[in-house]
Short mmCIF file of N, CA and C in Angstrom, two decimals:
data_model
loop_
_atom_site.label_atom_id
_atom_site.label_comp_id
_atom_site.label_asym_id
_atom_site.label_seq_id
_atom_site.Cartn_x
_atom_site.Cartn_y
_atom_site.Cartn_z
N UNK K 240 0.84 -1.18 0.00
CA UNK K 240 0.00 0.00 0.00
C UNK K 240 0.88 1.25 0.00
N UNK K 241 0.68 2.12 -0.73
CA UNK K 241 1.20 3.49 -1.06
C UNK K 241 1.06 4.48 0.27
N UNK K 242 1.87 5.22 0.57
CA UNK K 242 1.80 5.83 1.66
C UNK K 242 0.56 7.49 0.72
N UNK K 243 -0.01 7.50 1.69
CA UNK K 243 -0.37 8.89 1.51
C UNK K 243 0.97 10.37 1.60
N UNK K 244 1.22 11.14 0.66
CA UNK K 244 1.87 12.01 0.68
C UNK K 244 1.77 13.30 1.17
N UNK K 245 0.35 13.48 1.68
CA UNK K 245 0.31 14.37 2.55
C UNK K 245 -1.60 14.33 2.93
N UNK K 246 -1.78 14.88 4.26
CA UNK K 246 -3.09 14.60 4.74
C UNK K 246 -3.64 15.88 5.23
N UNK K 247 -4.39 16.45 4.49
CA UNK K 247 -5.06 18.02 4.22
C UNK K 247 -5.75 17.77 5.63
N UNK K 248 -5.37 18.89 6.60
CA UNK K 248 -6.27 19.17 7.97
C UNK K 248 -7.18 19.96 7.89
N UNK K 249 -8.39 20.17 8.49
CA UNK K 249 -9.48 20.53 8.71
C UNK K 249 -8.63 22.24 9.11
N UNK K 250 -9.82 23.18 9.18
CA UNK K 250 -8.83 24.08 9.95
C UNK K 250 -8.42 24.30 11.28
N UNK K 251 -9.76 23.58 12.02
CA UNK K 251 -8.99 23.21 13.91
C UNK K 251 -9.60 22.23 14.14
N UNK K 252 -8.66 21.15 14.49
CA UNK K 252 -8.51 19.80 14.67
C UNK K 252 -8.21 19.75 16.53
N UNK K 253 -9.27 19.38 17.28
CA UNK K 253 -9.02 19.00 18.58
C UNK K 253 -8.69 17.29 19.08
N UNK K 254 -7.54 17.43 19.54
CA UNK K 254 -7.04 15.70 20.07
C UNK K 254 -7.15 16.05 21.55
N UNK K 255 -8.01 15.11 22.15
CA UNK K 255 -8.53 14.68 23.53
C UNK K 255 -7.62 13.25 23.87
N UNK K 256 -7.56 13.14 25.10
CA UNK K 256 -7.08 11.89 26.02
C UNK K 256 -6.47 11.60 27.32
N UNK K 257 -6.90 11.24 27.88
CA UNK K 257 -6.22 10.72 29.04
C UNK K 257 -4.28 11.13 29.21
N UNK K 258 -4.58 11.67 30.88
CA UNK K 258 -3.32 12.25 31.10
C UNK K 258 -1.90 11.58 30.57
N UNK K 259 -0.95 11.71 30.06
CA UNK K 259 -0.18 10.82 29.14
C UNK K 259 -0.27 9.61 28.38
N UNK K 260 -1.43 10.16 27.47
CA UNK K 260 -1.79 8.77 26.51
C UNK K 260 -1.52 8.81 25.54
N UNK K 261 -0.76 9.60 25.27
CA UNK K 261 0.24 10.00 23.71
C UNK K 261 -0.78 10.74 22.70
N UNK K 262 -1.28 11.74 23.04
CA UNK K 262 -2.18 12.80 22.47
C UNK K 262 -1.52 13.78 22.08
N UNK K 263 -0.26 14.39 22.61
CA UNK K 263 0.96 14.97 22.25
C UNK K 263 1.61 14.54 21.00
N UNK K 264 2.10 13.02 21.19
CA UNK K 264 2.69 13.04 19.96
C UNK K 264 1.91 12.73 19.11
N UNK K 265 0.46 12.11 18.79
CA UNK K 265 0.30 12.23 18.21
C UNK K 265 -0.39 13.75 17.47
N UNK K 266 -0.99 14.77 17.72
CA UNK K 266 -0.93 16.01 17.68
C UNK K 266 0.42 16.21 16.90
N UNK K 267 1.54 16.14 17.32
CA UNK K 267 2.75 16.67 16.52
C UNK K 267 2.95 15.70 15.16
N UNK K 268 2.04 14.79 15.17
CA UNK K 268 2.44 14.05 13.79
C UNK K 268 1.39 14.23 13.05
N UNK K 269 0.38 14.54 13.30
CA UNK K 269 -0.91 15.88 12.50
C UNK K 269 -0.11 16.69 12.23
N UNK K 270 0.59 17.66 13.03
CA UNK K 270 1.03 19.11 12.40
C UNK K 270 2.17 19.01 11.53
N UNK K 271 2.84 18.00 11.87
CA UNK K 271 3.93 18.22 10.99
C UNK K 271 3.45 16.72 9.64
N UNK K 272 2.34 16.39 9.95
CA UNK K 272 2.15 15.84 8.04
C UNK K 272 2.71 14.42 8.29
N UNK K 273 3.12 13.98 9.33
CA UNK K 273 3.98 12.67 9.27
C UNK K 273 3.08 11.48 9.74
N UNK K 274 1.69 11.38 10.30
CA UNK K 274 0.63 10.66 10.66
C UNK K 274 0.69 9.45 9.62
N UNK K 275 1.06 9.60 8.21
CA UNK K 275 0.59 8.39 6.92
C UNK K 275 1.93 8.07 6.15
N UNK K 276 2.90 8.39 7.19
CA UNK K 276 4.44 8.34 6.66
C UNK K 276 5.25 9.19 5.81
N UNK K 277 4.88 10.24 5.60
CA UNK K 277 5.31 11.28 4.52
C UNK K 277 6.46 11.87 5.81
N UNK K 278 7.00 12.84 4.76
CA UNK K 278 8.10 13.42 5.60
C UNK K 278 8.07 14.48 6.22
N UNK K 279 8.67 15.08 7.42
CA UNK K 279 7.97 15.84 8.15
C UNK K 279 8.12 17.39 7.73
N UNK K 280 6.92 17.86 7.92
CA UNK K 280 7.63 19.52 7.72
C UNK K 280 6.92 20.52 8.31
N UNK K 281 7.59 21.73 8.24
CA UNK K 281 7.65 22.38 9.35
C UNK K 281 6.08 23.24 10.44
N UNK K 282 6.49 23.19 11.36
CA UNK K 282 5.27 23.85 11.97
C UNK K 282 5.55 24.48 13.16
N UNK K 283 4.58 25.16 14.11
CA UNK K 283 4.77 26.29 14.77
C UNK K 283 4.00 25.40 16.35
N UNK K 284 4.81 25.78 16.98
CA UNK K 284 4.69 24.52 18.50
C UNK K 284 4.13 25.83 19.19
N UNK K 285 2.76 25.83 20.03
CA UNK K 285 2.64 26.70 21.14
C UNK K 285 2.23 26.22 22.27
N UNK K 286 3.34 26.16 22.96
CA UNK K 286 3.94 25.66 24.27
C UNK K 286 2.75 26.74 25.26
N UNK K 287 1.49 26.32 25.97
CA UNK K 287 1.36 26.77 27.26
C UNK K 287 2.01 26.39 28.71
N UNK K 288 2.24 25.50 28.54
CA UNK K 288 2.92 24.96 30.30
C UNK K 288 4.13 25.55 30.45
N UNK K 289 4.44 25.50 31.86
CA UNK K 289 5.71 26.65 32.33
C UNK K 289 5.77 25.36 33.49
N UNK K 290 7.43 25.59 33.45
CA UNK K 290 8.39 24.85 34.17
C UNK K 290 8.38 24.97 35.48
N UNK K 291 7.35 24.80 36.28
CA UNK K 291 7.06 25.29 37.95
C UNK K 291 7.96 24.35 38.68
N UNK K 292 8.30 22.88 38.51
CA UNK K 292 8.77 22.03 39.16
C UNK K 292 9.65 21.03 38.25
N UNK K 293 10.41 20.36 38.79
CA UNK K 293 11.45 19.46 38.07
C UNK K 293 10.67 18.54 37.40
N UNK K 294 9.77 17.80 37.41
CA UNK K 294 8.99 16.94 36.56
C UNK K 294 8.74 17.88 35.61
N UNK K 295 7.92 19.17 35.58
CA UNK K 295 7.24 19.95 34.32
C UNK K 295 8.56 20.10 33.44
N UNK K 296 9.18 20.55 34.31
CA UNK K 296 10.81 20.70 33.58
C UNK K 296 10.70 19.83 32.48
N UNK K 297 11.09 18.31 33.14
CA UNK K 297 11.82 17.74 32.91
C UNK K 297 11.13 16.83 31.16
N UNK K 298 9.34 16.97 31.83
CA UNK K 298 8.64 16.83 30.40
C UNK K 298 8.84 17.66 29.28
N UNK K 299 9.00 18.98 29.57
CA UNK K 299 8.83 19.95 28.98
C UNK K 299 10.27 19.75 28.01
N UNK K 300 11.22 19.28 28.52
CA UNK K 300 12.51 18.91 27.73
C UNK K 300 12.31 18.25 26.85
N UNK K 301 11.86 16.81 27.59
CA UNK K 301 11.36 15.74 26.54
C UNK K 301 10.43 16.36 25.57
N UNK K 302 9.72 16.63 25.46
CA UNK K 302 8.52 17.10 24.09
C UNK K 302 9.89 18.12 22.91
N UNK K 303 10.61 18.67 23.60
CA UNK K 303 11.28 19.45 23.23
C UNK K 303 12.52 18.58 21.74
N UNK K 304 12.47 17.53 22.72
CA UNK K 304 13.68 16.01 22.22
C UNK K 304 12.88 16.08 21.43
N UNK K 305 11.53 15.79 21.35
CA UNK K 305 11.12 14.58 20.50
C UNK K 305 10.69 15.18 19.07
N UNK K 306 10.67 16.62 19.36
CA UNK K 306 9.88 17.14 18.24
C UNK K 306 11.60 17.38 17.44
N UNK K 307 12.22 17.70 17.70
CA UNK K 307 13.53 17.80 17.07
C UNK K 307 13.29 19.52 16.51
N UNK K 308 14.50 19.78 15.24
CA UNK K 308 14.72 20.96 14.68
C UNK K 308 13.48 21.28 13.92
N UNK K 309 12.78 21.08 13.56
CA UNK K 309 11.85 21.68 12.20
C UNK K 309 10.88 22.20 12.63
N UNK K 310 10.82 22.52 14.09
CA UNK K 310 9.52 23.27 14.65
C UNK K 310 10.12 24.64 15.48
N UNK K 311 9.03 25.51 15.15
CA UNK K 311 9.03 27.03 15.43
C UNK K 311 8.57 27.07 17.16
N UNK K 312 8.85 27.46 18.34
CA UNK K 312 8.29 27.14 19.67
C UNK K 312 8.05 28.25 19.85
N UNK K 313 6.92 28.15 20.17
CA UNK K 313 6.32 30.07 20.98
C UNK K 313 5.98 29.59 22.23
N UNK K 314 6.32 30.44 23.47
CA UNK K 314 5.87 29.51 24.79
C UNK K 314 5.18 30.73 25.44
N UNK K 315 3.76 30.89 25.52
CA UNK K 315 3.00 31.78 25.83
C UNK K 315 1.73 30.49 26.84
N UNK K 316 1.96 31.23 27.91
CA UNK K 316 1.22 30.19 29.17
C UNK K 316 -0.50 31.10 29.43
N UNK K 317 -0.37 32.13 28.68
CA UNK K 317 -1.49 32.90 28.93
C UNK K 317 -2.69 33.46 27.93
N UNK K 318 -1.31 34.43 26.89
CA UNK K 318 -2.41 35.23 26.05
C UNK K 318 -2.36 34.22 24.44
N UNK K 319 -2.96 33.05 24.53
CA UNK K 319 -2.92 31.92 23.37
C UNK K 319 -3.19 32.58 22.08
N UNK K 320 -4.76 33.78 21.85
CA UNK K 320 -4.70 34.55 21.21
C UNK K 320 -3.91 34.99 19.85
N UNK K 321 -2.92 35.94 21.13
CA UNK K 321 -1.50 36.53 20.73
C UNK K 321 -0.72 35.73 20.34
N UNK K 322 -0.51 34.50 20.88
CA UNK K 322 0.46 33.26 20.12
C UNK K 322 0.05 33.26 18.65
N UNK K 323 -0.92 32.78 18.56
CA UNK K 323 -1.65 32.12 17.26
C UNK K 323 -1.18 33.81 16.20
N UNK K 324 -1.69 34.10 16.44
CA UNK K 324 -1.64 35.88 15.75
C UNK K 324 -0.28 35.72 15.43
N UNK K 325 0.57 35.70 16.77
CA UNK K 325 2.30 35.43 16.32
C UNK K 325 2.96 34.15 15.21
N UNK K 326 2.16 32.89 15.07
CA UNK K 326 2.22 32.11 14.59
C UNK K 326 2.27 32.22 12.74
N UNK K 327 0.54 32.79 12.99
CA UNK K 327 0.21 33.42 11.52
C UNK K 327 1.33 33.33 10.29
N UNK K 328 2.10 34.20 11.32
CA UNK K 328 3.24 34.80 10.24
C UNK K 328 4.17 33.56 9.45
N UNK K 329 4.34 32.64 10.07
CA UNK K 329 4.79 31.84 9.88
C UNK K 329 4.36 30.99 8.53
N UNK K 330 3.41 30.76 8.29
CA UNK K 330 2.35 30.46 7.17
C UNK K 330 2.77 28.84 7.53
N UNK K 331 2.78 28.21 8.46
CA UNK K 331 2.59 26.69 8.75
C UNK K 331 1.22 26.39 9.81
N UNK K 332 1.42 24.74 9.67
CA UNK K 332 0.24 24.47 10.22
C UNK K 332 1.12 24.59 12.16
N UNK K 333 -0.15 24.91 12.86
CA UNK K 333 0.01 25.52 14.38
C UNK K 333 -0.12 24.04 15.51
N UNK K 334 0.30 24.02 16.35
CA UNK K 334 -0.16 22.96 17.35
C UNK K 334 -0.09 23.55 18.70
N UNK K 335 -1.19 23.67 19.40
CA UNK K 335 -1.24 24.05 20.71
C UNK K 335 -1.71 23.17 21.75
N UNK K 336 -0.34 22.92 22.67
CA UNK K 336 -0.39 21.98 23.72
C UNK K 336 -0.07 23.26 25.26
N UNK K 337 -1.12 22.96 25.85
CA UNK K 337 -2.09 22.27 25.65
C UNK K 337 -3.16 23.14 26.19
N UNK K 338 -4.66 22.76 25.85
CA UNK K 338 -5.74 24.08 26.31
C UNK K 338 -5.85 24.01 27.95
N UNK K 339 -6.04 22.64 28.30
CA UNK K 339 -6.03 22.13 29.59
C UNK K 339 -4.81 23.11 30.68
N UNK K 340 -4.04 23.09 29.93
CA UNK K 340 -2.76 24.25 30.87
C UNK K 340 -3.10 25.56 30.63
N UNK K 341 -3.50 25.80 29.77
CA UNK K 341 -4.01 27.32 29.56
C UNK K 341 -5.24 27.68 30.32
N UNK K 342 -5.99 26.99 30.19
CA UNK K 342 -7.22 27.35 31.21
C UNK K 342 -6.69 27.42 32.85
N UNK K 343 -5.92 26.21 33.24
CA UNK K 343 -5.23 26.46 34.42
C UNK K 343 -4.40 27.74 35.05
N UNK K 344 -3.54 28.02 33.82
CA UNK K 344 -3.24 29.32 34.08
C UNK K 344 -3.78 30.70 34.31
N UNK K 345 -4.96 30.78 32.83
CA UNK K 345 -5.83 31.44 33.35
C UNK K 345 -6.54 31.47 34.59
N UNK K 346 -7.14 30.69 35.16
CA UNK K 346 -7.60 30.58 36.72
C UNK K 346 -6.48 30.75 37.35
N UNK K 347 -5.28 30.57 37.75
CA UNK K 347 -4.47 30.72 38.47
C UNK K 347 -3.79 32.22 38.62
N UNK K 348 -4.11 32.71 37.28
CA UNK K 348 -3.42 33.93 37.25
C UNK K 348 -4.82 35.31 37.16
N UNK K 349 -6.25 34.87 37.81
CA UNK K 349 -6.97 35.48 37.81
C UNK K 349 -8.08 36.46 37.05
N UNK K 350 -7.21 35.90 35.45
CA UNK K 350 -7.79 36.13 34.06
C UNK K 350 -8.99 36.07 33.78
N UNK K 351 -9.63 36.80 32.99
CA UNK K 351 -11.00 36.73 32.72
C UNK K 351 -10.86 35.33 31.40
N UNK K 352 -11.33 34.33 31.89
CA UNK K 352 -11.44 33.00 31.21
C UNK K 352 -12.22 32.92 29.68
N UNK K 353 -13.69 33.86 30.69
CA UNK K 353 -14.24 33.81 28.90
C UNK K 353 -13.90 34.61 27.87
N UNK K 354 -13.34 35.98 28.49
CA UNK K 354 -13.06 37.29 27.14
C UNK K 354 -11.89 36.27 26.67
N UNK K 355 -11.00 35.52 27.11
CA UNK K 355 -9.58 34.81 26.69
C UNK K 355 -10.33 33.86 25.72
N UNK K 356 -11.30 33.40 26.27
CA UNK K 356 -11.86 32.31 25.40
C UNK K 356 -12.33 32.78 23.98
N UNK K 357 -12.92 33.81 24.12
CA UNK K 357 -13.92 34.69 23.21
C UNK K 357 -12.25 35.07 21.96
N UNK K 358 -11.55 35.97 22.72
CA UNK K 358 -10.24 36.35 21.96
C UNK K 358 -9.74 34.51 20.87
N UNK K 359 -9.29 33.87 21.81
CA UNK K 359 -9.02 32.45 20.71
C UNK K 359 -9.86 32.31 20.43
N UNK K 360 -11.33 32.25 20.46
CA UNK K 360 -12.20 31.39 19.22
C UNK K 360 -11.99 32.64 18.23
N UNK K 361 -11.97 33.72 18.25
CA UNK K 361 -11.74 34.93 17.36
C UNK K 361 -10.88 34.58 16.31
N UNK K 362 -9.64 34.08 17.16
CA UNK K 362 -7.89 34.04 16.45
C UNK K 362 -8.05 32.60 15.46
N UNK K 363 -9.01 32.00 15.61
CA UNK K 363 -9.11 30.69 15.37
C UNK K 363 -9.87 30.82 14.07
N UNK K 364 -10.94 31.79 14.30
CA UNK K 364 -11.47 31.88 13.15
C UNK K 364 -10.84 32.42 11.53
N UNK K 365 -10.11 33.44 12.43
CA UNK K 365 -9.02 34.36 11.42
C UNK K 365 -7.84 33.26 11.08
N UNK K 366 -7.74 32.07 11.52
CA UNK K 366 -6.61 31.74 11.04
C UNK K 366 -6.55 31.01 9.67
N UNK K 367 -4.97 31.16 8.91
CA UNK K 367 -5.01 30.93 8.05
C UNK K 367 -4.56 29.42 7.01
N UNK K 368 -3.69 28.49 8.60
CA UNK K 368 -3.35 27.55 8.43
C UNK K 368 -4.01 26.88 9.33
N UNK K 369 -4.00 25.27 9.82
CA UNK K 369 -4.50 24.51 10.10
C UNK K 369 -4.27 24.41 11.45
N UNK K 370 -4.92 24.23 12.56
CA UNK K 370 -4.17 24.67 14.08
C UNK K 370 -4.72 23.46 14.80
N UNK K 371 -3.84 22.85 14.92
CA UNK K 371 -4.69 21.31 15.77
C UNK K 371 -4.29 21.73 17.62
N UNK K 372 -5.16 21.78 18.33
CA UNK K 372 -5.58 21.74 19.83
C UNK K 372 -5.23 20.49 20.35
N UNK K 373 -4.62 20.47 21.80
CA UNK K 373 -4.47 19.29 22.61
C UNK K 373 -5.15 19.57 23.80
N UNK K 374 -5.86 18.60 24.24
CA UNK K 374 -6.44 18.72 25.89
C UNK K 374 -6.76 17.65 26.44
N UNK K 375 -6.48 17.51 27.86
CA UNK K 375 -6.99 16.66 28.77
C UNK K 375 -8.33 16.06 28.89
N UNK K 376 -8.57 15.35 28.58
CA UNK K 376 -10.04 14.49 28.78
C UNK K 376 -10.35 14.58 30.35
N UNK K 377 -10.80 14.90 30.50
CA UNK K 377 -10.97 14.61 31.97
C UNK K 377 -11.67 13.78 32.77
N UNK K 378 -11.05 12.62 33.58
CA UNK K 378 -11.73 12.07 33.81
C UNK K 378 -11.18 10.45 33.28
N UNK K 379 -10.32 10.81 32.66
CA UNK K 379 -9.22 9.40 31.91
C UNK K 379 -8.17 9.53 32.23
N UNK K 380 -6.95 8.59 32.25
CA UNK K 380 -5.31 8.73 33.12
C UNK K 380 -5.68 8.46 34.59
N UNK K 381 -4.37 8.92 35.01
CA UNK K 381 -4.38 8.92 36.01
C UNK K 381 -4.35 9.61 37.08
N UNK K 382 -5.08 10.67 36.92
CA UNK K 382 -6.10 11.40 37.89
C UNK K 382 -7.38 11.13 38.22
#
């Protein structure tokens, strides 16, 4: 069987799952085109989680390993928005890991949740490449 040479994304593609059930990588093999074996190319990583403790660290490295050179990293824990907007420019497809940390932050950092919400579904609409979403299922893993 012939590999598919490339796999046209919707324009926002949400991947759900259980706390480390490989929803990450797979998400990064949506954005970068490599899901049906084709070769990878380039895209724009927007990193919400921030390094509070040596485990976040220490994941946050790993994702870092795994995605290798061909990805653009924007690490914005707050205004996702503004990421995506920053992304734009780039003219690749977007991957944002993860909403689940962004909403956290927002609550943590006292943010108005829905105008943030209201702003990304905005940025989402305007966008011009393909932006696949990652989030926590909740309620699966091991929490």
């Amino acid at each position: 069987m012939e590999h598919i040479s490339t796999f046209p994304l919707p324009p926002v593609t949400l991947v759900l799952g259980g706390a480390r059930s490989g929803k990450s990588r797979y998400a990064e093999r949506l954005a970068a085109g490599t899901l049906h074996g084709a070769s990878p190319h380039r895209a724009v990583y927007v990193a919400t989680a921030e390094a509070g403790d040596v485990e976040m660290a220490t994941r946050i490295m790993a994702h870092r390993a795994r995605r290798g050179g061909g990805w653009t990293t924007i690490e914005e824990p707050l205004k996702l928005a503004d990421a995506l907007q920053a992304a734009a420019a780039k003219s690749e497809p977007v991957l944002v890991d993860c909403l689940t940390l962004w909403l956290s932050n927002l609550m943590h950092a006292g943010e108005d949740v829905d105008g943030a919400t209201d702003e990304l579904l905005h940025a989402l609409g305007g966008h011009a490449t393909p932006v696949v979403l990652v989030s926590n299922e909740l309620g699966l893993g091991l929490v």
